[in-house]
């Protein structure tokens, strides 16, 4: 059993109604949907690396209705909860699987040929729970298989602000500086918009304006 079972959510977030990515999941999905429309990007495949409560997964999967959707999580209780939700029962293209992200591997010939298997990967408030030594391999694996990564991760500075403002403390999370996260992320990705990274592993990027790529 992982540490991210039902008790984790209740202990830290209570009802979870005021958590970013939960109460505003539709806004996250609409933002990315319209940004990709603007850039002429088609999303035919989606993978969520650690879907948790499944709010953003649901919002993005139902907004895009991609041909392939993969939902990964390490929590048995979250997987069981997702399987009971009505919205996913009619989504035949959705595959739900248990996955420890420290052991994530993909063996897709398409990826080896330089073609991403997934258009979009989601890594919403997950990276802070990955051991430091496992992060480089995880990000490379994601970067080799996803053209874009929608990511949120609180830094040490963010946790300090949450502690001061809300008296919030997450005993399970690593607290890395923004410099460390940027160093880890920019080996395989480049920042192209709010919460959005573009993989460096593929040619012909949609986001080409150099001033916005860093």
Short mmCIF file of C-alpha atoms in Angstrom, two decimals:
data_model
loop_
_atom_site.label_atom_id
_atom_site.label_comp_id
_atom_site.label_asym_id
_atom_site.label_seq_id
_atom_site.Cartn_x
_atom_site.Cartn_y
_atom_site.Cartn_z
CA UNK A 1 0.00 0.00 0.00
CA UNK A 2 1.32 3.45 -0.91
CA UNK A 3 1.27 6.53 1.30
CA UNK A 4 -1.14 8.19 -1.13
CA UNK A 5 -4.30 6.34 -0.13
CA UNK A 6 -7.54 7.97 1.01
CA UNK A 7 -6.10 8.96 4.40
CA UNK A 8 -3.43 11.08 2.69
CA UNK A 9 -6.02 13.28 0.97
CA UNK A 10 -8.17 13.64 4.08
CA UNK A 11 -5.20 14.39 6.35
CA UNK A 12 -3.74 17.12 4.17
CA UNK A 13 -6.62 18.53 2.16
CA UNK A 14 -9.86 17.65 3.93
CA UNK A 15 -12.64 17.87 1.36
CA UNK A 16 -10.12 19.04 -1.24
CA UNK A 17 -12.63 21.51 -2.65
CA UNK A 18 -10.18 24.41 -2.40
CA UNK A 19 -7.15 22.64 -3.90
CA UNK A 20 -5.71 23.92 -7.17
CA UNK A 21 -6.42 21.35 -9.86
CA UNK A 22 -9.60 20.20 -8.11
CA UNK A 23 -12.04 23.10 -7.82
CA UNK A 24 -10.65 24.64 -11.03
CA UNK A 25 -9.88 21.52 -13.06
CA UNK A 26 -12.16 22.65 -15.90
CA UNK A 27 -10.35 25.98 -16.07
CA UNK A 28 -7.01 24.17 -16.38
CA UNK A 29 -8.41 22.03 -19.20
CA UNK A 30 -10.01 24.98 -21.00
CA UNK A 31 -6.80 27.01 -20.77
CA UNK A 32 -4.72 24.26 -22.37
CA UNK A 33 -7.42 23.38 -24.91
CA UNK A 34 -7.62 26.95 -26.21
CA UNK A 35 -3.84 27.46 -26.13
CA UNK A 36 -3.40 24.35 -28.27
CA UNK A 37 -6.16 25.51 -30.60
CA UNK A 38 -4.28 28.77 -31.02
CA UNK A 39 -1.07 26.90 -31.81
CA UNK A 40 -2.77 24.39 -34.11
CA UNK A 41 -1.85 21.41 -31.91
CA UNK A 42 -3.97 18.27 -32.11
CA UNK A 43 -4.30 16.21 -28.94
CA UNK A 44 -5.11 12.63 -29.87
CA UNK A 45 -3.48 11.01 -26.84
CA UNK A 46 -3.20 11.85 -23.16
CA UNK A 47 -1.44 10.29 -20.17
CA UNK A 48 -1.80 11.35 -16.53
CA UNK A 49 1.19 10.41 -14.39
CA UNK A 50 -0.40 10.20 -10.94
CA UNK A 51 -4.04 11.20 -11.42
CA UNK A 52 -4.90 11.25 -7.69
CA UNK A 53 -8.47 12.48 -7.27
CA UNK A 54 -8.79 12.42 -11.06
CA UNK A 55 -10.23 15.92 -11.44
CA UNK A 56 -7.78 17.19 -14.06
CA UNK A 57 -7.78 13.80 -15.80
CA UNK A 58 -11.56 13.97 -16.16
CA UNK A 59 -11.55 17.61 -17.28
CA UNK A 60 -8.88 17.10 -19.95
CA UNK A 61 -10.10 13.72 -21.18
CA UNK A 62 -13.69 14.91 -21.58
CA UNK A 63 -12.60 18.24 -23.12
CA UNK A 64 -10.37 16.72 -25.81
CA UNK A 65 -11.85 13.21 -26.11
CA UNK A 66 -8.51 11.86 -27.40
CA UNK A 67 -8.27 8.45 -29.05
CA UNK A 68 -5.94 7.17 -26.31
CA UNK A 69 -6.03 8.00 -22.60
CA UNK A 70 -3.77 6.37 -20.02
CA UNK A 71 -4.34 7.02 -16.31
CA UNK A 72 -1.54 5.98 -13.94
CA UNK A 73 -1.43 6.09 -10.14
CA UNK A 74 0.26 4.21 -7.32
CA UNK A 75 -2.75 4.33 -5.00
CA UNK A 76 -5.11 1.36 -4.95
CA UNK A 77 -7.88 3.43 -3.37
CA UNK A 78 -7.62 6.16 -6.02
CA UNK A 79 -7.70 3.57 -8.79
CA UNK A 80 -10.77 1.93 -7.27
CA UNK A 81 -12.43 5.31 -6.88
CA UNK A 82 -11.78 6.23 -10.52
CA UNK A 83 -13.13 2.90 -11.76
CA UNK A 84 -16.44 3.65 -10.00
CA UNK A 85 -16.92 7.08 -11.59
CA UNK A 86 -19.61 7.22 -14.24
CA UNK A 87 -17.76 9.50 -16.66
CA UNK A 88 -14.96 7.00 -17.28
CA UNK A 89 -17.28 4.02 -17.82
CA UNK A 90 -18.33 5.38 -21.20
CA UNK A 91 -14.77 6.30 -22.19
CA UNK A 92 -13.66 3.11 -23.91
CA UNK A 93 -10.30 4.61 -24.90
CA UNK A 94 -9.31 5.01 -21.22
CA UNK A 95 -6.83 2.57 -19.66
CA UNK A 96 -6.29 2.71 -15.88
CA UNK A 97 -3.16 1.14 -14.43
CA UNK A 98 -1.20 1.03 -11.19
CA UNK A 99 2.30 2.46 -11.64
CA UNK A 100 5.17 3.43 -9.38
CA UNK A 101 6.68 6.39 -11.22
CA UNK A 102 10.16 5.62 -9.87
CA UNK A 103 9.97 2.49 -12.01
CA UNK A 104 8.29 4.02 -15.07
CA UNK A 105 9.32 2.54 -18.40
CA UNK A 106 7.77 2.71 -21.84
CA UNK A 107 8.70 0.32 -24.61
CA UNK A 108 6.95 1.83 -27.60
CA UNK A 109 8.69 1.44 -31.00
CA UNK A 110 7.11 4.74 -32.09
CA UNK A 111 8.97 6.59 -29.35
CA UNK A 112 12.25 4.96 -30.31
CA UNK A 113 11.73 6.18 -33.86
CA UNK A 114 11.49 9.76 -32.61
CA UNK A 115 7.71 10.03 -32.67
CA UNK A 116 6.02 10.74 -29.31
CA UNK A 117 3.50 8.14 -28.22
CA UNK A 118 1.49 10.72 -26.26
CA UNK A 119 0.68 14.27 -27.27
CA UNK A 120 0.24 15.46 -23.68
CA UNK A 121 1.42 14.17 -20.35
CA UNK A 122 0.08 15.50 -17.05
CA UNK A 123 2.25 15.64 -13.93
CA UNK A 124 0.07 17.60 -11.53
CA UNK A 125 1.55 18.06 -8.03
CA UNK A 126 3.44 14.77 -8.22
CA UNK A 127 7.11 15.54 -8.78
CA UNK A 128 7.65 16.70 -5.19
CA UNK A 129 7.00 13.14 -4.00
CA UNK A 130 9.58 11.52 -6.27
CA UNK A 131 12.98 10.77 -4.68
CA UNK A 132 15.66 13.10 -6.02
CA UNK A 133 17.72 10.27 -7.49
CA UNK A 134 14.73 9.02 -9.52
CA UNK A 135 13.70 12.35 -11.05
CA UNK A 136 16.18 12.50 -13.98
CA UNK A 137 15.21 9.08 -15.32
CA UNK A 138 11.51 9.82 -14.84
CA UNK A 139 11.69 13.10 -16.73
CA UNK A 140 13.72 11.56 -19.55
CA UNK A 141 11.20 8.74 -19.89
CA UNK A 142 8.34 11.23 -20.00
CA UNK A 143 10.22 13.51 -22.38
CA UNK A 144 10.90 10.67 -24.80
CA UNK A 145 7.23 9.69 -24.88
CA UNK A 146 5.27 12.95 -24.52
CA UNK A 147 5.60 15.95 -26.77
CA UNK A 148 4.16 18.27 -24.09
CA UNK A 149 4.03 18.07 -20.31
CA UNK A 150 1.46 19.92 -18.23
CA UNK A 151 3.10 20.22 -14.82
CA UNK A 152 2.64 21.84 -11.44
CA UNK A 153 5.13 21.41 -8.60
CA UNK A 154 5.51 23.55 -5.47
CA UNK A 155 9.01 24.73 -4.66
CA UNK A 156 10.60 25.21 -1.26
CA UNK A 157 9.67 28.86 -1.49
CA UNK A 158 6.05 27.97 -2.26
CA UNK A 159 5.86 25.68 0.77
CA UNK A 160 7.28 28.43 2.98
CA UNK A 161 4.58 30.81 1.73
CA UNK A 162 1.83 28.21 2.31
CA UNK A 163 3.14 27.59 5.81
CA UNK A 164 3.04 31.27 6.64
CA UNK A 165 -0.30 32.02 5.00
CA UNK A 166 -2.31 28.85 5.66
CA UNK A 167 -0.21 26.99 8.24
CA UNK A 168 0.00 24.20 5.64
CA UNK A 169 2.69 21.56 5.88
CA UNK A 170 3.10 18.45 3.73
CA UNK A 171 5.24 15.91 5.60
CA UNK A 172 5.48 13.65 2.54
CA UNK A 173 6.83 16.18 0.04
CA UNK A 174 10.38 17.07 -0.88
CA UNK A 175 11.05 20.78 -0.76
CA UNK A 176 13.45 21.68 -3.56
CA UNK A 177 14.33 25.17 -4.70
CA UNK A 178 13.09 26.56 -7.99
CA UNK A 179 16.69 26.49 -9.24
CA UNK A 180 16.91 22.75 -8.65
CA UNK A 181 13.59 22.02 -10.33
CA UNK A 182 14.48 24.18 -13.32
CA UNK A 183 17.82 22.44 -13.64
CA UNK A 184 16.14 19.03 -13.57
CA UNK A 185 13.35 19.96 -15.97
CA UNK A 186 15.36 21.81 -18.61
CA UNK A 187 17.53 18.82 -19.45
CA UNK A 188 14.60 17.22 -21.28
CA UNK A 189 12.09 20.07 -21.63
CA UNK A 190 11.79 23.77 -22.28
CA UNK A 191 9.25 26.13 -20.73
CA UNK A 192 6.83 27.49 -23.33
CA UNK A 193 3.80 28.69 -21.32
CA UNK A 194 2.17 28.66 -17.88
CA UNK A 195 2.46 25.10 -16.49
CA UNK A 196 3.46 23.87 -19.95
CA UNK A 197 6.72 22.28 -21.08
CA UNK A 198 7.74 21.17 -24.56
CA UNK A 199 9.95 18.11 -24.95
CA UNK A 200 13.41 18.61 -26.41
CA UNK A 201 13.46 15.06 -27.75
CA UNK A 202 11.41 15.77 -30.88
CA UNK A 203 11.89 17.90 -33.97
CA UNK A 204 9.50 20.48 -35.45
CA UNK A 205 8.17 22.01 -32.21
CA UNK A 206 4.90 23.90 -32.36
CA UNK A 207 6.18 26.56 -29.96
CA UNK A 208 9.01 28.11 -31.99
CA UNK A 209 9.33 31.73 -30.86
CA UNK A 210 12.69 31.77 -29.11
CA UNK A 211 11.85 34.57 -26.70
CA UNK A 212 9.21 32.37 -25.02
CA UNK A 213 11.34 29.20 -24.91
CA UNK A 214 13.71 28.80 -22.00
#
